[in-house]
Amino acid sequence: MTAKLIDGNALAAQVRAEVSGRTAALKAKGVQPHLAIILVGDDPASQVYTKHKAADSEQTGLKATLERFPASMPEADLLARIRALNEDPSVHGILVQLPIPRHMDTHKVIEAIAPAKDVDGFHVASAGALMVGQPGFWPCTPFGCLKMLDSIGYELKGKHAVVIGRSNIVGKPMAMMLLGRDATVTICHSRTKDLGAITRQADVIVAAVGKRNVLTADMVKPGAVVIDVGMNRNDEGKLCGDVDFAGVKEVAGWITPVPGGVGPMTRAMLLVNTITAAERAAG
Ligand code: NAP
């Protein structure tokens, strides 16, 4: 059996088109949706990510302002800048690119963002809202994974979903979203014993670990849906996921590729959160 591919690039293009439509509708009412992106320091990967986020925003009609600060910026100055953006009614979304320099407290910085503008969905208020099923902002990566499952018309109700990884930005919120769709959810992590025994029971597997070949063909039930969040490099330096794609695609029913899977969806869902923030602000 060869799995069907869930094409993240194609789905992200569809999502961007929807965002463009919503942006145009808001602009027609005189509101310019606006995302403020803060980059502290000169981490090369962060520079690329923020550039992409700004370009994606502009492409869909959202205004993006990229504010760059030196790595030596005092934490108090960053907090003051975030507070000023919180107060600015022309700004609808605020994103602080992580990681931030080590002298800063990431938790404190994220908590400084007004929950109504927390388009990354990392604030404890956003996490709490997801937990209790209230409106808030969902972290972009698991939100994108859910959108991918929806795109294939997958009914999660009553299915066994296994999430590998329990980070606050991917694994835990992913588990909550799947639970919210009435899946029976198991969360695995580095201390899980016999991972394969658990994943073999799964109808849906989301791998969010950051290690190559965490999931191999012998660990997958025939026909299962496999979502690969991981971003790793193989021996040739090429981007690859957590899943042994060549092997698993022979067993799974659906699979996401890396690259071209979850990555583009993560970028697209930031735009969704930003336009949603602007719509909510506009009432
Ligand atoms: P993270 O914070 O490092 O969390 C990794 C999780 O994997 C932890 O919960 C860890 O368990 C678990 N783990 C480690 N080794 C394991 C093993 N052998 N078996 C089972 N679980 C294991 O990473 P993250 O931020 O969630 O990101 C995960 C991966 O997704 C990374 O490759 C990252 O680059 C990628 N990512 C991709 C996107 C995208 O847009 N495509 C977005 C975000 C992240 P413990 O909690 O016990 O340590």
PDB file of C-alpha atoms in Angstrom, residues 4-282:
ATOM      1  CA  LYS A   4      -1.814   9.346  -0.091  1.00  0.00           C
ATOM      2  CA  LEU A   5       0.081  12.574   0.365  1.00  0.00           C
ATOM      3  CA  ILE A   6      -1.331  15.515   2.301  1.00  0.00           C
ATOM      4  CA  ASP A   7       0.171  18.404   0.367  1.00  0.00           C
ATOM      5  CA  GLY A   8       0.960  21.218   2.793  1.00  0.00           C
ATOM      6  CA  ASN A   9       1.993  23.623   0.046  1.00  0.00           C
ATOM      7  CA  ALA A  10      -1.300  23.264  -1.834  1.00  0.00           C
ATOM      8  CA  LEU A  11      -3.403  23.509   1.327  1.00  0.00           C
ATOM      9  CA  ALA A  12      -1.429  26.533   2.560  1.00  0.00           C
ATOM     10  CA  ALA A  13      -2.082  28.278  -0.765  1.00  0.00           C
ATOM     11  CA  GLN A  14      -5.791  27.635  -0.257  1.00  0.00           C
ATOM     12  CA  VAL A  15      -5.633  29.004   3.295  1.00  0.00           C
ATOM     13  CA  ARG A  16      -3.771  32.112   2.107  1.00  0.00           C
ATOM     14  CA  ALA A  17      -6.444  32.702  -0.532  1.00  0.00           C
ATOM     15  CA  GLU A  18      -9.118  32.551   2.197  1.00  0.00           C
ATOM     16  CA  VAL A  19      -7.120  34.994   4.332  1.00  0.00           C
ATOM     17  CA  SER A  20      -6.777  37.357   1.350  1.00  0.00           C
ATOM     18  CA  GLY A  21     -10.559  37.371   0.995  1.00  0.00           C
ATOM     19  CA  ARG A  22     -11.104  38.099   4.689  1.00  0.00           C
ATOM     20  CA  THR A  23      -8.434  40.818   4.582  1.00  0.00           C
ATOM     21  CA  ALA A  24     -10.097  42.479   1.606  1.00  0.00           C
ATOM     22  CA  ALA A  25     -13.451  42.424   3.405  1.00  0.00           C
ATOM     23  CA  LEU A  26     -11.944  44.099   6.467  1.00  0.00           C
ATOM     24  CA  LYS A  27     -10.110  46.676   4.379  1.00  0.00           C
ATOM     25  CA  ALA A  28     -13.407  47.522   2.689  1.00  0.00           C
ATOM     26  CA  LYS A  29     -14.627  48.487   6.159  1.00  0.00           C
ATOM     27  CA  GLY A  30     -11.595  50.743   6.604  1.00  0.00           C
ATOM     28  CA  VAL A  31      -9.544  48.393   8.787  1.00  0.00           C
ATOM     29  CA  GLN A  32      -5.981  47.497   7.780  1.00  0.00           C
ATOM     30  CA  PRO A  33      -5.060  44.227   9.564  1.00  0.00           C
ATOM     31  CA  HIS A  34      -1.587  44.639  11.000  1.00  0.00           C
ATOM     32  CA  LEU A  35       0.952  42.178  12.404  1.00  0.00           C
ATOM     33  CA  ALA A  36       3.928  43.451  14.416  1.00  0.00           C
ATOM     34  CA  ILE A  37       6.910  41.090  14.358  1.00  0.00           C
ATOM     35  CA  ILE A  38       9.720  41.610  16.848  1.00  0.00           C
ATOM     36  CA  LEU A  39      13.151  40.145  16.239  1.00  0.00           C
ATOM     37  CA  VAL A  40      15.806  40.527  18.917  1.00  0.00           C
ATOM     38  CA  GLY A  41      19.363  39.600  17.972  1.00  0.00           C
ATOM     39  CA  ASP A  42      20.718  38.219  14.722  1.00  0.00           C
ATOM     40  CA  ASP A  43      20.087  34.491  14.795  1.00  0.00           C
ATOM     41  CA  PRO A  44      20.272  33.531  11.077  1.00  0.00           C
ATOM     42  CA  ALA A  45      17.313  31.115  11.186  1.00  0.00           C
ATOM     43  CA  SER A  46      15.149  33.678  13.001  1.00  0.00           C
ATOM     44  CA  GLN A  47      16.021  36.283  10.380  1.00  0.00           C
ATOM     45  CA  VAL A  48      14.799  33.950   7.631  1.00  0.00           C
ATOM     46  CA  TYR A  49      11.620  32.998   9.549  1.00  0.00           C
ATOM     47  CA  THR A  50      10.649  36.601  10.278  1.00  0.00           C
ATOM     48  CA  LYS A  51      11.311  37.632   6.681  1.00  0.00           C
ATOM     49  CA  HIS A  52       9.022  34.832   5.477  1.00  0.00           C
ATOM     50  CA  LYS A  53       6.317  35.791   7.983  1.00  0.00           C
ATOM     51  CA  ALA A  54       6.419  39.410   6.842  1.00  0.00           C
ATOM     52  CA  ALA A  55       6.372  38.425   3.156  1.00  0.00           C
ATOM     53  CA  ASP A  56       3.459  35.981   3.661  1.00  0.00           C
ATOM     54  CA  SER A  57       1.531  38.732   5.435  1.00  0.00           C
ATOM     55  CA  GLU A  58       2.097  41.300   2.688  1.00  0.00           C
ATOM     56  CA  GLN A  59       1.124  38.712   0.071  1.00  0.00           C
ATOM     57  CA  THR A  60      -2.299  38.297   1.656  1.00  0.00           C
ATOM     58  CA  GLY A  61      -2.871  42.034   2.123  1.00  0.00           C
ATOM     59  CA  LEU A  62      -1.980  42.115   5.809  1.00  0.00           C
ATOM     60  CA  LYS A  63       0.390  44.854   6.894  1.00  0.00           C
ATOM     61  CA  ALA A  64       3.501  43.497   8.583  1.00  0.00           C
ATOM     62  CA  THR A  65       5.958  45.592  10.538  1.00  0.00           C
ATOM     63  CA  LEU A  66       9.252  43.909  11.319  1.00  0.00           C
ATOM     64  CA  GLU A  67      10.992  45.559  14.250  1.00  0.00           C
ATOM     65  CA  ARG A  68      14.615  44.520  14.758  1.00  0.00           C
ATOM     66  CA  PHE A  69      16.547  45.093  17.960  1.00  0.00           C
ATOM     67  CA  PRO A  70      20.136  44.234  18.965  1.00  0.00           C
ATOM     68  CA  ALA A  71      20.819  41.140  21.092  1.00  0.00           C
ATOM     69  CA  SER A  72      22.033  43.483  23.832  1.00  0.00           C
ATOM     70  CA  MET A  73      18.549  45.016  24.212  1.00  0.00           C
ATOM     71  CA  PRO A  74      17.596  45.113  27.923  1.00  0.00           C
ATOM     72  CA  GLU A  75      14.583  42.970  28.781  1.00  0.00           C
ATOM     73  CA  ALA A  76      12.817  45.992  30.265  1.00  0.00           C
ATOM     74  CA  ASP A  77      13.023  47.776  26.908  1.00  0.00           C
ATOM     75  CA  LEU A  78      11.501  44.809  25.093  1.00  0.00           C
ATOM     76  CA  LEU A  79       8.677  44.617  27.631  1.00  0.00           C
ATOM     77  CA  ALA A  80       8.062  48.350  27.212  1.00  0.00           C
ATOM     78  CA  ARG A  81       7.935  47.984  23.420  1.00  0.00           C
ATOM     79  CA  ILE A  82       5.430  45.114  23.718  1.00  0.00           C
ATOM     80  CA  ARG A  83       3.258  47.194  26.065  1.00  0.00           C
ATOM     81  CA  ALA A  84       3.287  50.064  23.569  1.00  0.00           C
ATOM     82  CA  LEU A  85       2.169  47.681  20.797  1.00  0.00           C
ATOM     83  CA  ASN A  86      -0.556  46.317  23.114  1.00  0.00           C
ATOM     84  CA  GLU A  87      -1.890  49.859  23.452  1.00  0.00           C
ATOM     85  CA  ASP A  88      -1.650  50.661  19.734  1.00  0.00           C
ATOM     86  CA  PRO A  89      -5.102  50.085  18.175  1.00  0.00           C
ATOM     87  CA  SER A  90      -3.613  49.915  14.663  1.00  0.00           C
ATOM     88  CA  VAL A  91      -1.730  46.714  15.646  1.00  0.00           C
ATOM     89  CA  HIS A  92      -3.826  43.521  15.775  1.00  0.00           C
ATOM     90  CA  GLY A  93      -1.208  40.810  16.210  1.00  0.00           C
ATOM     91  CA  ILE A  94       2.130  40.762  18.047  1.00  0.00           C
ATOM     92  CA  LEU A  95       4.732  38.095  17.523  1.00  0.00           C
ATOM     93  CA  VAL A  96       8.076  37.883  19.303  1.00  0.00           C
ATOM     94  CA  GLN A  97      10.339  35.576  17.329  1.00  0.00           C
ATOM     95  CA  LEU A  98      11.824  32.861  19.545  1.00  0.00           C
ATOM     96  CA  PRO A  99      14.419  32.145  20.753  1.00  0.00           C
ATOM     97  CA  ILE A 100      15.189  35.461  22.381  1.00  0.00           C
ATOM     98  CA  PRO A 101      18.614  36.242  23.916  1.00  0.00           C
ATOM     99  CA  ARG A 102      19.439  34.292  27.053  1.00  0.00           C
ATOM    100  CA  HIS A 103      19.400  37.263  29.390  1.00  0.00           C
ATOM    101  CA  MET A 104      15.664  37.566  28.752  1.00  0.00           C
ATOM    102  CA  ASP A 105      12.912  35.489  30.388  1.00  0.00           C
ATOM    103  CA  THR A 106      10.901  33.991  27.515  1.00  0.00           C
ATOM    104  CA  HIS A 107       7.891  33.311  29.706  1.00  0.00           C
ATOM    105  CA  LYS A 108       7.802  36.894  30.990  1.00  0.00           C
ATOM    106  CA  VAL A 109       8.115  38.292  27.469  1.00  0.00           C
ATOM    107  CA  ILE A 110       5.299  36.148  26.059  1.00  0.00           C
ATOM    108  CA  GLU A 111       3.082  36.993  29.039  1.00  0.00           C
ATOM    109  CA  ALA A 112       3.589  40.696  28.280  1.00  0.00           C
ATOM    110  CA  ILE A 113       1.688  40.314  25.000  1.00  0.00           C
ATOM    111  CA  ALA A 114      -2.012  41.163  25.288  1.00  0.00           C
ATOM    112  CA  PRO A 115      -3.928  37.860  24.879  1.00  0.00           C
ATOM    113  CA  ALA A 116      -6.142  39.525  22.251  1.00  0.00           C
ATOM    114  CA  LYS A 117      -3.013  40.061  20.119  1.00  0.00           C
ATOM    115  CA  ASP A 118      -1.253  36.759  20.896  1.00  0.00           C
ATOM    116  CA  VAL A 119      -1.322  35.393  17.336  1.00  0.00           C
ATOM    117  CA  ASP A 120       1.367  32.781  18.100  1.00  0.00           C
ATOM    118  CA  GLY A 121      -0.977  31.348  20.740  1.00  0.00           C
ATOM    119  CA  PHE A 122       1.833  30.914  23.295  1.00  0.00           C
ATOM    120  CA  HIS A 123       0.370  33.053  26.127  1.00  0.00           C
ATOM    121  CA  VAL A 124      -0.975  31.116  29.131  1.00  0.00           C
ATOM    122  CA  ALA A 125      -4.355  32.729  28.472  1.00  0.00           C
ATOM    123  CA  SER A 126      -4.320  31.198  24.969  1.00  0.00           C
ATOM    124  CA  ALA A 127      -3.258  27.806  26.347  1.00  0.00           C
ATOM    125  CA  GLY A 128      -5.987  28.026  28.992  1.00  0.00           C
ATOM    126  CA  ALA A 129      -8.621  28.984  26.433  1.00  0.00           C
ATOM    127  CA  LEU A 130      -7.710  25.958  24.317  1.00  0.00           C
ATOM    128  CA  MET A 131      -7.824  23.737  27.401  1.00  0.00           C
ATOM    129  CA  VAL A 132     -11.340  24.802  28.409  1.00  0.00           C
ATOM    130  CA  GLY A 133     -12.695  25.219  24.872  1.00  0.00           C
ATOM    131  CA  GLN A 134     -13.038  28.997  24.879  1.00  0.00           C
ATOM    132  CA  PRO A 135     -12.188  31.291  21.962  1.00  0.00           C
ATOM    133  CA  GLY A 136      -8.520  32.195  21.898  1.00  0.00           C
ATOM    134  CA  PHE A 137      -5.572  31.755  19.580  1.00  0.00           C
ATOM    135  CA  TRP A 138      -4.288  28.287  18.830  1.00  0.00           C
ATOM    136  CA  PRO A 139      -0.560  27.724  18.270  1.00  0.00           C
ATOM    137  CA  CYS A 140       0.033  27.736  14.518  1.00  0.00           C
ATOM    138  CA  THR A 141       1.759  24.362  14.105  1.00  0.00           C
ATOM    139  CA  PRO A 142      -0.840  22.080  15.742  1.00  0.00           C
ATOM    140  CA  PHE A 143      -3.600  24.279  14.283  1.00  0.00           C
ATOM    141  CA  GLY A 144      -2.076  23.614  10.850  1.00  0.00           C
ATOM    142  CA  CYS A 145      -1.942  19.864  11.571  1.00  0.00           C
ATOM    143  CA  LEU A 146      -5.639  19.872  12.466  1.00  0.00           C
ATOM    144  CA  LYS A 147      -6.401  21.755   9.259  1.00  0.00           C
ATOM    145  CA  MET A 148      -4.518  19.056   7.330  1.00  0.00           C
ATOM    146  CA  LEU A 149      -6.663  16.346   8.937  1.00  0.00           C
ATOM    147  CA  ASP A 150      -9.775  18.361   8.077  1.00  0.00           C
ATOM    148  CA  SER A 151      -8.577  18.760   4.492  1.00  0.00           C
ATOM    149  CA  ILE A 152      -8.851  14.997   3.918  1.00  0.00           C
ATOM    150  CA  GLY A 153     -12.266  14.891   5.561  1.00  0.00           C
ATOM    151  CA  TYR A 154     -10.950  12.791   8.422  1.00  0.00           C
ATOM    152  CA  GLU A 155     -13.491  12.130  11.196  1.00  0.00           C
ATOM    153  CA  LEU A 156     -11.570  12.186  14.484  1.00  0.00           C
ATOM    154  CA  LYS A 157     -14.487  11.284  16.720  1.00  0.00           C
ATOM    155  CA  GLY A 158     -13.768   8.002  18.531  1.00  0.00           C
ATOM    156  CA  LYS A 159     -10.403   7.520  16.825  1.00  0.00           C
ATOM    157  CA  HIS A 160      -7.209   6.843  18.729  1.00  0.00           C
ATOM    158  CA  ALA A 161      -4.733   9.669  18.169  1.00  0.00           C
ATOM    159  CA  VAL A 162      -1.168   9.363  19.407  1.00  0.00           C
ATOM    160  CA  VAL A 163       0.923  12.512  19.761  1.00  0.00           C
ATOM    161  CA  ILE A 164       4.660  11.993  20.115  1.00  0.00           C
ATOM    162  CA  GLY A 165       6.101  15.015  21.920  1.00  0.00           C
ATOM    163  CA  ARG A 166       4.715  17.131  24.748  1.00  0.00           C
ATOM    164  CA  SER A 167       6.105  20.615  24.143  1.00  0.00           C
ATOM    165  CA  ASN A 168       3.956  23.598  25.043  1.00  0.00           C
ATOM    166  CA  ILE A 169       3.946  24.848  21.457  1.00  0.00           C
ATOM    167  CA  VAL A 170       3.249  21.612  19.560  1.00  0.00           C
ATOM    168  CA  GLY A 171       2.610  18.367  21.460  1.00  0.00           C
ATOM    169  CA  LYS A 172       0.348  19.526  24.293  1.00  0.00           C
ATOM    170  CA  PRO A 173      -1.850  21.896  22.254  1.00  0.00           C
ATOM    171  CA  MET A 174      -2.088  19.241  19.509  1.00  0.00           C
ATOM    172  CA  ALA A 175      -3.375  16.745  22.054  1.00  0.00           C
ATOM    173  CA  MET A 176      -5.949  19.273  23.313  1.00  0.00           C
ATOM    174  CA  MET A 177      -7.190  20.000  19.789  1.00  0.00           C
ATOM    175  CA  LEU A 178      -7.576  16.288  19.036  1.00  0.00           C
ATOM    176  CA  LEU A 179      -9.367  15.787  22.344  1.00  0.00           C
ATOM    177  CA  GLY A 180     -11.637  18.701  21.422  1.00  0.00           C
ATOM    178  CA  ARG A 181     -12.612  16.693  18.343  1.00  0.00           C
ATOM    179  CA  ASP A 182     -13.527  13.673  20.476  1.00  0.00           C
ATOM    180  CA  ALA A 183     -10.485  11.576  19.636  1.00  0.00           C
ATOM    181  CA  THR A 184      -9.044   9.328  22.334  1.00  0.00           C
ATOM    182  CA  VAL A 185      -5.620  10.827  22.816  1.00  0.00           C
ATOM    183  CA  THR A 186      -2.353   9.349  24.050  1.00  0.00           C
ATOM    184  CA  ILE A 187       0.664  11.604  24.556  1.00  0.00           C
ATOM    185  CA  CYS A 188       4.123  10.040  24.317  1.00  0.00           C
ATOM    186  CA  HIS A 189       7.483  11.575  25.232  1.00  0.00           C
ATOM    187  CA  SER A 190      11.100  10.722  25.899  1.00  0.00           C
ATOM    188  CA  ARG A 191      10.253   8.618  28.957  1.00  0.00           C
ATOM    189  CA  THR A 192       7.562   6.586  27.186  1.00  0.00           C
ATOM    190  CA  LYS A 193       8.267   2.863  27.315  1.00  0.00           C
ATOM    191  CA  ASP A 194       7.815   0.879  24.104  1.00  0.00           C
ATOM    192  CA  LEU A 195       6.672   3.710  21.845  1.00  0.00           C
ATOM    193  CA  GLY A 196       5.933   1.298  19.002  1.00  0.00           C
ATOM    194  CA  ALA A 197       3.457  -0.692  21.096  1.00  0.00           C
ATOM    195  CA  ILE A 198       1.455   2.518  21.539  1.00  0.00           C
ATOM    196  CA  THR A 199       1.777   3.949  18.019  1.00  0.00           C
ATOM    197  CA  ARG A 200       0.722   0.620  16.503  1.00  0.00           C
ATOM    198  CA  GLN A 201      -2.697   1.148  18.125  1.00  0.00           C
ATOM    199  CA  ALA A 202      -3.102   4.599  16.598  1.00  0.00           C
ATOM    200  CA  ASP A 203      -5.470   5.677  13.851  1.00  0.00           C
ATOM    201  CA  VAL A 204      -3.675   9.040  13.742  1.00  0.00           C
ATOM    202  CA  ILE A 205      -0.063   9.726  14.684  1.00  0.00           C
ATOM    203  CA  VAL A 206       1.426  13.186  15.068  1.00  0.00           C
ATOM    204  CA  ALA A 207       5.205  13.081  15.438  1.00  0.00           C
ATOM    205  CA  ALA A 208       6.641  16.246  17.015  1.00  0.00           C
ATOM    206  CA  VAL A 209       9.990  15.234  18.432  1.00  0.00           C
ATOM    207  CA  GLY A 210      12.900  16.655  16.470  1.00  0.00           C
ATOM    208  CA  LYS A 211      14.708  13.369  15.851  1.00  0.00           C
ATOM    209  CA  ARG A 212      15.004  11.476  12.580  1.00  0.00           C
ATOM    210  CA  ASN A 213      13.348   8.071  12.215  1.00  0.00           C
ATOM    211  CA  VAL A 214      11.456   8.237  15.515  1.00  0.00           C
ATOM    212  CA  LEU A 215       8.597   6.595  13.646  1.00  0.00           C
ATOM    213  CA  THR A 216       9.349   3.660  11.381  1.00  0.00           C
ATOM    214  CA  ALA A 217       7.079   1.433   9.289  1.00  0.00           C
ATOM    215  CA  ASP A 218       6.899  -1.334  11.910  1.00  0.00           C
ATOM    216  CA  MET A 219       5.411   1.180  14.378  1.00  0.00           C
ATOM    217  CA  VAL A 220       2.442   2.118  12.184  1.00  0.00           C
ATOM    218  CA  LYS A 221      -0.920   0.398  11.813  1.00  0.00           C
ATOM    219  CA  PRO A 222      -1.847  -0.131   8.148  1.00  0.00           C
ATOM    220  CA  GLY A 223      -3.984   2.771   6.908  1.00  0.00           C
ATOM    221  CA  ALA A 224      -3.123   5.159   9.761  1.00  0.00           C
ATOM    222  CA  VAL A 225      -2.797   8.901   9.146  1.00  0.00           C
ATOM    223  CA  VAL A 226       0.718  10.156   9.863  1.00  0.00           C
ATOM    224  CA  ILE A 227       1.474  13.829  10.404  1.00  0.00           C
ATOM    225  CA  ASP A 228       5.170  14.674  10.570  1.00  0.00           C
ATOM    226  CA  VAL A 229       5.968  17.910  12.411  1.00  0.00           C
ATOM    227  CA  GLY A 230       9.694  17.279  12.842  1.00  0.00           C
ATOM    228  CA  MET A 231      12.319  19.381  11.142  1.00  0.00           C
ATOM    229  CA  ASN A 232      15.693  17.715  11.038  1.00  0.00           C
ATOM    230  CA  ARG A 233      18.648  17.351   8.671  1.00  0.00           C
ATOM    231  CA  ASN A 234      19.666  14.028   7.143  1.00  0.00           C
ATOM    232  CA  ASP A 235      23.257  12.926   6.477  1.00  0.00           C
ATOM    233  CA  GLU A 236      23.262  14.886   3.213  1.00  0.00           C
ATOM    234  CA  GLY A 237      22.128  18.014   5.067  1.00  0.00           C
ATOM    235  CA  LYS A 238      18.654  17.893   3.523  1.00  0.00           C
ATOM    236  CA  LEU A 239      15.549  18.762   5.511  1.00  0.00           C
ATOM    237  CA  CYS A 240      13.687  15.713   6.838  1.00  0.00           C
ATOM    238  CA  GLY A 241      11.062  14.967   9.460  1.00  0.00           C
ATOM    239  CA  ASP A 242      10.754  12.600  12.408  1.00  0.00           C
ATOM    240  CA  VAL A 243       9.173   9.914  10.263  1.00  0.00           C
ATOM    241  CA  ASP A 244      11.005   7.388   8.086  1.00  0.00           C
ATOM    242  CA  PHE A 245       9.020   8.601   5.105  1.00  0.00           C
ATOM    243  CA  ALA A 246      10.134   5.939   2.604  1.00  0.00           C
ATOM    244  CA  GLY A 247       9.148   3.095   4.898  1.00  0.00           C
ATOM    245  CA  VAL A 248       6.052   4.561   6.532  1.00  0.00           C
ATOM    246  CA  LYS A 249       4.427   5.626   3.270  1.00  0.00           C
ATOM    247  CA  GLU A 250       4.178   1.939   2.351  1.00  0.00           C
ATOM    248  CA  VAL A 251       2.024   1.268   5.432  1.00  0.00           C
ATOM    249  CA  ALA A 252       0.134   4.475   6.235  1.00  0.00           C
ATOM    250  CA  GLY A 253      -3.105   5.575   4.599  1.00  0.00           C
ATOM    251  CA  TRP A 254      -2.145   9.256   4.540  1.00  0.00           C
ATOM    252  CA  ILE A 255       1.153  10.974   5.222  1.00  0.00           C
ATOM    253  CA  THR A 256       2.588  14.486   5.234  1.00  0.00           C
ATOM    254  CA  PRO A 257       5.939  15.089   3.530  1.00  0.00           C
ATOM    255  CA  VAL A 258       8.897  17.078   4.867  1.00  0.00           C
ATOM    256  CA  PRO A 259       9.485  19.542   3.342  1.00  0.00           C
ATOM    257  CA  GLY A 260       6.122  20.633   1.947  1.00  0.00           C
ATOM    258  CA  GLY A 261       3.933  19.406   4.786  1.00  0.00           C
ATOM    259  CA  VAL A 262       3.403  20.962   8.203  1.00  0.00           C
ATOM    260  CA  GLY A 263       5.946  23.767   7.639  1.00  0.00           C
ATOM    261  CA  PRO A 264       3.915  25.741   5.063  1.00  0.00           C
ATOM    262  CA  MET A 265       0.769  25.173   7.131  1.00  0.00           C
ATOM    263  CA  THR A 266       2.408  26.665  10.227  1.00  0.00           C
ATOM    264  CA  ARG A 267       3.156  29.813   8.227  1.00  0.00           C
ATOM    265  CA  ALA A 268      -0.365  29.928   6.821  1.00  0.00           C
ATOM    266  CA  MET A 269      -2.058  29.572  10.215  1.00  0.00           C
ATOM    267  CA  LEU A 270      -0.227  32.616  11.541  1.00  0.00           C
ATOM    268  CA  LEU A 271      -2.034  34.601   8.852  1.00  0.00           C
ATOM    269  CA  VAL A 272      -5.341  33.040   9.915  1.00  0.00           C
ATOM    270  CA  ASN A 273      -4.708  34.024  13.539  1.00  0.00           C
ATOM    271  CA  THR A 274      -3.745  37.552  12.509  1.00  0.00           C
ATOM    272  CA  ILE A 275      -6.831  38.173  10.390  1.00  0.00           C
ATOM    273  CA  THR A 276      -8.952  36.633  13.154  1.00  0.00           C
ATOM    274  CA  ALA A 277      -7.399  39.044  15.685  1.00  0.00           C
ATOM    275  CA  ALA A 278      -8.164  41.989  13.398  1.00  0.00           C
ATOM    276  CA  GLU A 279     -11.760  40.821  12.824  1.00  0.00           C
ATOM    277  CA  ARG A 280     -12.322  40.440  16.563  1.00  0.00           C
ATOM    278  CA  ALA A 281     -10.863  43.907  17.230  1.00  0.00           C
ATOM    279  CA  ALA A 282     -13.168  45.329  14.561  1.00  0.00           C
TER     280      ALA A 282
END
